[in-house]
Coordinates of C-alpha atoms in Angstrom, one line a residue:
X16 CA -0.1 -0.1 0.3
X17 CA 1.1 3.5 -0.8
X18 CA 1.7 6.1 1.7
X19 CA -1.4 7.8 2.3
X20 CA 1.2 10.9 2.7
X21 CA 3.1 10.4 -1.5
X22 CA -0.5 9.7 -1.9
X23 CA -1.7 13.7 -1.3
X24 CA 1.8 14.4 -2.4
X25 CA 0.6 13.2 -5.9
X26 CA -2.0 14.5 -5.9
X27 CA -0.9 17.8 -5.0
X28 CA 0.7 18.3 -7.8
X29 CA -0.6 16.0 -10.3
X30 CA -4.8 17.8 -10.2
X31 CA -2.3 21.7 -9.4
X32 CA -3.9 21.8 -5.8
X33 CA -1.1 23.3 -4.1
X34 CA 2.1 24.4 -4.0
X35 CA 4.2 24.9 -1.2
X36 CA 4.3 28.2 0.5
X37 CA 0.0 28.6 -0.6
X38 CA -1.6 29.6 2.7
X39 CA -4.5 26.9 3.4
X40 CA -8.0 27.1 5.1
X41 CA -8.0 23.6 6.3
X42 CA -11.6 22.1 7.7
X43 CA -11.6 20.4 10.4
X44 CA -13.8 17.9 12.3
X45 CA -11.8 16.0 13.4
X46 CA -13.5 13.1 12.6
X47 CA -10.8 10.7 11.0
X48 CA -10.6 11.7 7.2
X49 CA -10.1 15.9 8.3
X50 CA -7.9 14.5 11.0
X51 CA -5.4 11.8 8.9
X52 CA -5.7 15.2 5.5
X53 CA -4.5 17.3 8.6
X54 CA -1.7 15.6 9.8
X55 CA -0.2 14.6 6.5
X56 CA -0.3 18.0 5.2
X57 CA 1.9 19.0 8.6
X58 CA 3.9 16.2 7.5
X59 CA 4.8 18.1 3.6
X60 CA 4.9 21.3 5.8
X61 CA 2.0 22.8 4.2
X62 CA 1.1 26.4 5.0
X63 CA -2.2 25.2 7.0
X64 CA -4.8 27.6 9.1
X65 CA -7.6 25.4 10.8
X66 CA -11.2 26.4 11.1
X67 CA -13.5 24.3 13.3
X68 CA -17.7 24.9 12.8
X69 CA -19.7 23.9 16.1
X70 CA -22.9 23.2 14.7
X71 CA -23.6 22.3 18.7
X72 CA -27.1 20.0 17.1
X73 CA -25.0 17.0 19.1
X74 CA -25.3 18.3 23.2
X75 CA -22.5 17.3 24.4
X76 CA -20.6 15.1 21.5
X77 CA -21.0 18.7 19.7
X78 CA -18.9 19.8 22.2
X79 CA -16.2 16.7 22.9
X80 CA -15.5 17.3 19.2
X81 CA -14.6 21.0 19.7
X82 CA -12.2 20.3 22.2
X83 CA -10.6 17.5 20.3
X84 CA -9.2 19.5 17.7
X85 CA -8.2 21.9 19.8
X86 CA -5.9 19.5 21.8
X87 CA -4.9 18.0 18.0
X88 CA -4.2 21.1 16.7
X89 CA -2.2 22.0 20.1
X90 CA -0.2 19.2 19.7
X91 CA 0.7 20.3 16.4
X92 CA 1.7 23.6 17.9
X93 CA -1.1 24.9 15.3
X94 CA -3.6 28.1 15.9
X95 CA -7.2 26.8 15.6
X96 CA -10.6 29.3 15.4
X97 CA -13.6 27.8 16.2
X98 CA -16.9 29.3 15.0
X99 CA -20.0 28.4 16.6
X100 CA -23.7 28.3 14.5
X101 CA -27.2 27.8 15.6
X102 CA -27.8 25.9 13.1
X103 CA -31.4 24.7 13.9
X104 CA -32.3 28.4 13.7
X105 CA -30.4 29.2 10.8
X106 CA -32.0 26.0 9.1
X107 CA -35.8 27.9 10.4
X108 CA -35.0 30.9 8.7
X109 CA -34.0 29.7 5.2
X110 CA -36.6 26.5 4.5
X111 CA -34.1 24.1 4.8
X112 CA -33.1 21.2 6.0
X113 CA -30.1 20.7 8.4
X114 CA -27.7 19.0 6.0
X115 CA -28.3 21.7 4.1
X116 CA -28.2 24.8 6.5
X117 CA -24.6 23.3 8.2
X118 CA -23.0 22.9 4.0
X119 CA -24.0 26.3 4.0
X120 CA -23.4 27.6 7.2
X121 CA -19.7 26.0 7.0
X122 CA -18.1 27.3 3.0
X123 CA -19.4 31.1 3.9
X124 CA -17.2 30.6 7.6
X125 CA -14.5 29.3 5.2
X126 CA -14.9 31.7 2.4
X127 CA -14.9 34.5 5.9
X128 CA -11.6 33.2 7.1
X129 CA -10.0 33.2 3.3
X130 CA -10.7 36.4 2.4
X131 CA -9.3 37.8 6.1
X132 CA -6.1 36.1 5.8
X133 CA -6.0 36.4 2.4
X134 CA -5.2 32.7 1.4
X135 CA -5.2 30.2 -1.4
X136 CA -7.0 27.6 -0.9
X137 CA -9.9 26.2 1.4
X138 CA -8.9 22.7 2.0
X139 CA -11.5 20.2 3.0
X140 CA -11.1 16.2 3.4
X141 CA -13.3 14.3 0.9
X142 CA -12.2 10.8 -0.7
X143 CA -13.2 8.3 -2.8
X144 CA -16.4 6.8 -0.6
X145 CA -17.5 10.4 -0.8
X146 CA -16.9 11.0 -4.1
X147 CA -19.3 7.1 -4.6
X148 CA -22.2 8.2 -2.1
X149 CA -23.2 12.1 -4.0
X150 CA -22.7 9.8 -7.5
X151 CA -25.7 7.7 -6.0
X152 CA -27.5 10.4 -3.9
X153 CA -27.2 12.5 -7.0
X154 CA -28.3 9.3 -9.6
X155 CA -31.3 8.6 -7.0
X156 CA -32.2 12.1 -7.3
X157 CA -32.6 12.4 -10.7
X158 CA -29.5 14.5 -11.0
X159 CA -28.5 16.2 -15.3
X160 CA -24.9 15.3 -16.1
X161 CA -23.0 18.0 -13.2
X162 CA -24.9 15.9 -10.5
X163 CA -24.0 12.7 -12.0
X164 CA -20.1 14.3 -12.2
X165 CA -19.7 13.8 -8.3
X166 CA -16.8 16.1 -6.9
X167 CA -14.5 17.8 -8.2
X168 CA -10.8 18.4 -6.9
X169 CA -10.7 21.9 -7.0
X170 CA -13.6 24.3 -7.5
X171 CA -12.7 27.6 -7.1
X172 CA -10.7 28.1 -3.7
X173 CA -11.5 25.3 -2.5
X174 CA -9.8 21.7 -2.8
X175 CA -9.6 17.8 -2.4
X176 CA -6.6 16.1 -1.8
X177 CA -8.1 12.6 -0.8
X178 CA -10.5 12.6 -3.5
X179 CA -8.6 9.2 -4.4
X180 CA -7.8 7.6 -1.7
X181 CA -10.6 5.0 0.1
X182 CA -11.6 5.5 3.8
X183 CA -10.2 1.8 4.5
X184 CA -7.5 3.5 3.3
X185 CA -7.7 6.3 6.0
X186 CA -8.7 4.3 8.9
X187 CA -4.8 2.1 7.8
X188 CA -2.5 5.8 8.0
X189 CA -4.3 6.6 11.2
X190 CA -3.5 3.4 13.5
X191 CA 0.5 2.6 11.2
X192 CA 1.0 6.4 13.2
X193 CA -1.0 6.0 16.2
X194 CA -3.6 8.7 15.4
X195 CA -6.9 9.2 17.9
X196 CA -10.0 10.5 15.9
X197 CA -13.3 11.2 17.1
X198 CA -16.8 9.3 15.6
X199 CA -19.6 11.4 14.5
X200 CA -22.6 9.4 15.8
X201 CA -25.1 10.8 13.4
X202 CA -22.8 9.2 10.8
X203 CA -23.9 5.8 12.2
X204 CA -27.5 6.1 11.5
X205 CA -29.2 5.2 8.9
X206 CA -32.0 8.5 9.2
X207 CA -31.4 10.5 6.3
X208 CA -31.2 9.1 2.8
X209 CA -27.1 10.0 2.6
X210 CA -26.3 7.5 5.5
X211 CA -28.7 4.5 4.3
X212 CA -26.4 5.0 0.5
X213 CA -23.4 4.6 3.3
X214 CA -24.5 2.4 5.3
X215 CA -26.9 0.4 3.6
X216 CA -26.5 0.7 -0.5
X217 CA -22.8 1.0 -0.6
X218 CA -22.2 -1.9 1.6
X219 CA -24.5 -4.5 -0.6
X220 CA -22.7 -3.1 -4.0
X221 CA -19.6 -4.1 -2.3
X222 CA -20.8 -7.7 -1.8
X223 CA -22.2 -7.5 -5.3
X224 CA -19.7 -6.7 -6.9
X225 CA -15.8 -6.5 -5.3
X226 CA -14.1 -2.4 -5.2
X227 CA -18.0 -1.0 -6.3
X228 CA -17.3 2.6 -4.7
X229 CA -13.5 2.1 -6.5
X230 CA -15.4 2.2 -10.0
X231 CA -18.5 4.0 -9.0
X232 CA -15.7 7.1 -8.5
X233 CA -14.1 6.3 -11.7
X234 CA -17.9 6.8 -13.6
X235 CA -18.0 9.5 -11.8
X236 CA -14.6 11.2 -13.1
X237 CA -15.7 9.5 -16.8
X238 CA -19.0 11.5 -16.2
X239 CA -16.7 14.5 -15.3
X240 CA -14.8 14.4 -18.2
X241 CA -17.4 14.2 -20.4
X242 CA -19.4 17.4 -18.7
X243 CA -16.2 19.3 -19.0
X244 CA -16.1 19.4 -23.3
X245 CA -20.4 19.5 -23.4
X246 CA -20.0 22.6 -20.7
X247 CA -17.4 24.2 -23.6
X248 CA -19.7 23.7 -26.0
X249 CA -23.2 24.9 -23.8
X250 CA -21.3 27.9 -23.7
X251 CA -20.6 28.4 -27.2
X252 CA -24.5 27.7 -28.2
X253 CA -25.9 30.5 -25.4
X254 CA -23.1 33.1 -26.1
X255 CA -24.9 32.6 -30.2
X256 CA -28.4 33.0 -28.6
X257 CA -27.7 35.9 -25.8
X258 CA -29.2 39.4 -27.4
X259 CA -27.4 42.6 -26.4
X260 CA -29.7 43.7 -22.5
X261 CA -29.0 46.3 -19.7
X262 CA -26.2 45.5 -17.5
X263 CA -28.0 43.8 -14.8
X264 CA -29.5 40.9 -16.6
X265 CA -28.6 38.5 -19.4
X266 CA -30.9 37.3 -22.4
X267 CA -31.5 34.3 -24.7
X268 CA -32.9 34.5 -27.7
X269 CA -36.5 32.1 -27.9
X270 CA -35.4 32.1 -32.5
X271 CA -32.0 30.9 -31.8
X272 CA -32.4 29.1 -28.5
X273 CA -35.1 26.9 -30.7
X274 CA -32.7 25.6 -33.2
X275 CA -29.7 24.8 -31.2
X276 CA -30.2 20.4 -30.8
X277 CA -31.0 20.3 -27.1
X278 CA -32.7 23.7 -26.1
X279 CA -33.8 22.2 -22.5
X280 CA -29.9 21.1 -21.8
X281 CA -28.9 24.7 -22.6
X282 CA -30.5 26.5 -20.3
X283 CA -30.5 23.7 -17.0
X284 CA -26.6 25.0 -17.7
X285 CA -27.8 29.0 -18.8
X286 CA -29.8 28.5 -15.7
X287 CA -27.7 26.1 -13.3
X288 CA -26.9 28.8 -10.3
X289 CA -29.9 30.3 -9.5
X290 CA -32.3 28.6 -7.9
X291 CA -34.2 27.4 -10.9
X292 CA -35.7 24.1 -10.3
X293 CA -35.9 21.3 -13.2
X294 CA -39.4 21.6 -12.7
X295 CA -39.4 25.1 -13.7
X296 CA -36.8 25.0 -16.6
X297 CA -39.0 22.3 -17.8
X298 CA -41.7 24.7 -18.0
X299 CA -39.2 27.1 -20.0
X300 CA -38.5 24.7 -22.7
X301 CA -41.9 24.0 -23.5
X302 CA -42.8 27.6 -23.7
X303 CA -40.0 28.4 -26.7
X304 CA -42.8 27.2 -28.3
X305 CA -46.0 29.8 -26.6
X306 CA -47.0 32.9 -27.9
X307 CA -47.9 33.5 -24.1
X308 CA -45.3 35.8 -22.1
X309 CA -44.6 34.2 -18.7
X310 CA -42.6 34.3 -16.0
X311 CA -40.8 32.0 -13.4
X312 CA -38.6 32.9 -9.9
X313 CA -36.3 31.1 -7.5
X314 CA -35.0 32.9 -4.2
X315 CA -33.1 35.7 -5.8
X316 CA -34.1 35.5 -9.5
X317 CA -36.6 35.5 -12.0
X318 CA -37.3 34.1 -15.6
X319 CA -39.6 36.7 -17.6
X320 CA -40.2 35.6 -21.2
X321 CA -40.8 38.8 -23.2
X322 CA -41.2 39.8 -26.7
X323 CA -39.4 37.0 -27.4
X324 CA -36.3 36.8 -25.7
X325 CA -35.6 34.7 -22.2
X326 CA -34.8 37.4 -19.5
X327 CA -32.1 36.6 -16.8
X328 CA -32.2 39.1 -13.8
X329 CA -32.7 39.9 -10.0
X330 CA -35.7 39.1 -8.1
X331 CA -36.7 43.5 -6.7
X332 CA -37.3 43.9 -3.3
X333 CA -41.6 43.6 -2.9
X334 CA -41.7 45.6 0.2
X335 CA -42.6 49.4 0.0
X336 CA -39.0 51.6 -1.0
X337 CA -39.3 54.7 1.2
X338 CA -38.8 57.8 -0.5
X339 CA -34.9 59.1 -0.7
X340 CA -35.0 63.0 0.6
X341 CA -32.4 64.7 -1.6
X342 CA -31.7 68.3 0.3
X343 CA -29.9 70.1 -2.1
X344 CA -26.0 69.7 -3.2
X345 CA -24.9 66.2 -2.3
X346 CA -23.9 61.9 -3.2
X347 CA -27.2 60.4 -3.2
X348 CA -26.6 56.0 -3.2
X349 CA -30.1 54.6 -4.8
X350 CA -30.3 50.6 -5.5
X351 CA -28.3 50.6 -8.6
X352 CA -26.6 53.5 -8.6
X353 CA -25.4 56.8 -7.7
X354 CA -27.1 60.3 -7.9
X355 CA -24.9 63.8 -8.2
X356 CA -26.7 67.0 -7.4
X357 CA -24.8 69.7 -8.1
X358 CA -26.6 73.1 -8.5
X359 CA -24.7 76.1 -10.2
X360 CA -25.6 80.0 -11.0
X361 CA -26.6 79.3 -14.7
X362 CA -24.3 82.2 -17.6
X363 CA -24.7 80.3 -21.3
X364 CA -26.9 77.5 -22.5
X365 CA -23.3 75.2 -22.9
X366 CA -23.7 74.3 -19.0
X367 CA -26.9 72.8 -20.2
X368 CA -24.7 68.8 -20.8
X369 CA -26.7 66.8 -23.2
X370 CA -25.1 62.7 -22.6
X371 CA -27.4 60.5 -21.8
X372 CA -26.1 60.2 -17.8
X373 CA -27.0 63.8 -17.2
X374 CA -29.8 66.6 -17.0
X375 CA -30.1 69.6 -16.1
X376 CA -33.4 71.1 -13.8
X377 CA -34.6 74.9 -13.6
X378 CA -33.3 75.5 -9.9
X379 CA -35.9 77.9 -9.0
X380 CA -39.1 75.8 -9.4
X381 CA -38.2 73.3 -7.8
X382 CA -39.8 72.7 -4.3
X383 CA -37.1 71.1 -1.7
X384 CA -35.9 68.6 -0.5
X385 CA -36.3 66.1 -4.0
X386 CA -38.0 63.1 -3.7
X387 CA -36.7 59.8 -5.3
X388 CA -39.3 56.9 -5.3
X389 CA -40.3 53.9 -7.2
X390 CA -42.5 54.6 -10.4
X391 CA -46.6 54.2 -9.9
X392 CA -49.4 53.3 -11.3
X393 CA -51.2 56.5 -11.9
X394 CA -47.6 58.5 -12.4
X395 CA -48.2 61.1 -14.7
X396 CA -45.7 64.2 -16.2
X397 CA -45.4 66.0 -18.9
X398 CA -42.0 65.2 -21.3
X399 CA -39.6 67.8 -22.7
X400 CA -39.8 67.5 -25.5
X401 CA -43.8 66.1 -25.9
X402 CA -47.5 68.8 -25.4
X403 CA -49.8 67.6 -23.0
X404 CA -49.3 65.7 -20.6
X405 CA -48.2 61.3 -20.4
X406 CA -49.1 58.2 -17.7
X407 CA -45.9 56.9 -16.7
X408 CA -46.5 53.7 -16.9
X409 CA -47.6 54.5 -21.5
X410 CA -43.7 56.4 -21.1
X411 CA -42.4 53.6 -20.2
X412 CA -44.5 50.8 -22.2
X413 CA -42.9 53.5 -25.3
X414 CA -39.8 53.0 -24.3
X415 CA -40.3 48.6 -24.9
X416 CA -38.2 48.5 -21.5
X417 CA -37.7 45.4 -20.3
X418 CA -39.7 44.3 -17.3
X419 CA -36.5 44.5 -15.6
X420 CA -36.4 48.2 -16.2
X421 CA -39.6 48.7 -15.4
X422 CA -39.8 47.7 -12.1
X423 CA -36.6 49.0 -10.8
X424 CA -37.9 52.7 -12.3
X425 CA -37.3 55.1 -10.2
X426 CA -39.0 59.4 -11.0
X427 CA -38.2 62.5 -8.7
X428 CA -40.7 64.7 -7.0
X429 CA -39.9 67.8 -6.9
X430 CA -43.3 69.0 -3.7
X431 CA -45.9 66.6 -6.0
X432 CA -44.8 66.0 -9.3
X433 CA -42.5 64.6 -10.9
X434 CA -39.6 67.0 -12.6
X435 CA -37.2 64.3 -13.9
X436 CA -38.6 60.3 -14.6
X437 CA -35.3 58.8 -14.1
X438 CA -32.3 59.1 -16.3
X439 CA -34.8 58.9 -19.1
X440 CA -37.1 62.7 -19.2
X441 CA -36.5 65.5 -17.3
X442 CA -40.7 67.4 -16.9
X443 CA -40.9 70.4 -19.1
X444 CA -42.3 72.7 -16.2
X445 CA -38.6 72.4 -14.8
X446 CA -36.4 72.2 -18.5
X447 CA -34.3 75.4 -17.9
X448 CA -34.6 78.4 -19.6
X449 CA -32.1 80.8 -21.7
X450 CA -35.2 83.9 -21.0
X451 CA -35.6 83.6 -16.9
X452 CA -33.7 80.1 -15.4
X453 CA -31.0 81.7 -13.4
X454 CA -30.3 78.8 -11.1
X455 CA -29.8 75.2 -12.6
X456 CA -29.7 72.5 -10.5
X457 CA -26.9 69.4 -13.1
X458 CA -28.7 65.5 -11.9
X459 CA -25.8 63.1 -12.4
X460 CA -26.0 59.7 -12.8
X461 CA -23.2 56.8 -12.0
X462 CA -22.8 53.5 -11.2
X463 CA -22.8 52.2 -8.1
X464 CA -19.2 50.6 -6.1
X465 CA -21.5 48.5 -5.5
X466 CA -24.7 47.8 -7.0
X467 CA -27.8 44.9 -7.1
X468 CA -26.9 41.2 -7.3
X469 CA -26.4 41.0 -11.2
X470 CA -25.7 37.6 -13.9
X471 CA -22.6 37.1 -14.4
X472 CA -21.6 36.6 -17.9

């Protein structure tokens, strides 16, 4: 049997996981796998920064695990960062299972520590048996190809140097170096699907076919290679279906989507990181061939079928937003952008801006403070350059804005009047009059340093 440290060394090198000198945030649970990998990395002289998460789910046993990790790190002359979570409360708030809550809390904290330490990697101790379990779980849940690809050696900052090692090899290594560890008793009860797979299904498969776990993990690797190849082609197909939309949104042309070999597979790939379930994506695929518009929502994102496109954008807040008060000059933060307000004496027409992000109002006609709020049904203004008045809703319809642009549109009020449909057109009653204006107020829009959540490119 090859020494576990050599297997870890080879994995680090062959899969380009980490190098000597890299700072590594290390997830230490106290279980056999995490203890074994920690000992290997320390032996190799890697700069590991252990982190232990106490989820407070198993009473005294949770505290036992934390105490063990503190003792082990002290023996190895390592510092230990400990995070405590009210996991059940988090699960209730988020509407997720305890297992999912613990996972989300764990990885969020690992990432927080990585940023704080400016670390190069986050290391976890998943091994080959875990990978086989993951593939079977996804298979039982009807997962797509991505799920059947199992775990990756590296996924962003997260690395898994034990992915080619079996649980049996881990235990033999710990026995050889006389290293103890703790056992999570919840893993020994077949009460959740993962435990049933680990305790019942995989042992049965090993009886039927020796080395089943290794072969399942090998199959996951083959599927991962195929998925990587497929992803490249899906990315190219998605590029060919994209249509230009304003910042913060993404869109696919339905006409172009119908020409790809598998519209459903392309949508699964396009929306994989946005929380839409398979039923919703199947509905989108079917809707591509119908005339009616439709809307689908995940927890934070929305897809609108609109004018021959599928538009992806963040969900706008549903609760009423308090108007933003503008007391004269200054820079004000609004959802997604900043507004700079500057007042000056009016001397000549060249002071009036003519770019698409700056607008001028007659200061002497404004009733201060001004307010900015979302537009409402029934809002009306007198568009500059047009006769009469117009409903803001009709004006926005004429512009053929996307649903997201309409939902996020704001207006500026002077008293009870709308003096500006923000970023689009001023009210002519508040326009600068070269014959009578004494002062002008310049309104300039710029992108906010940290705007609303946007769809990545």
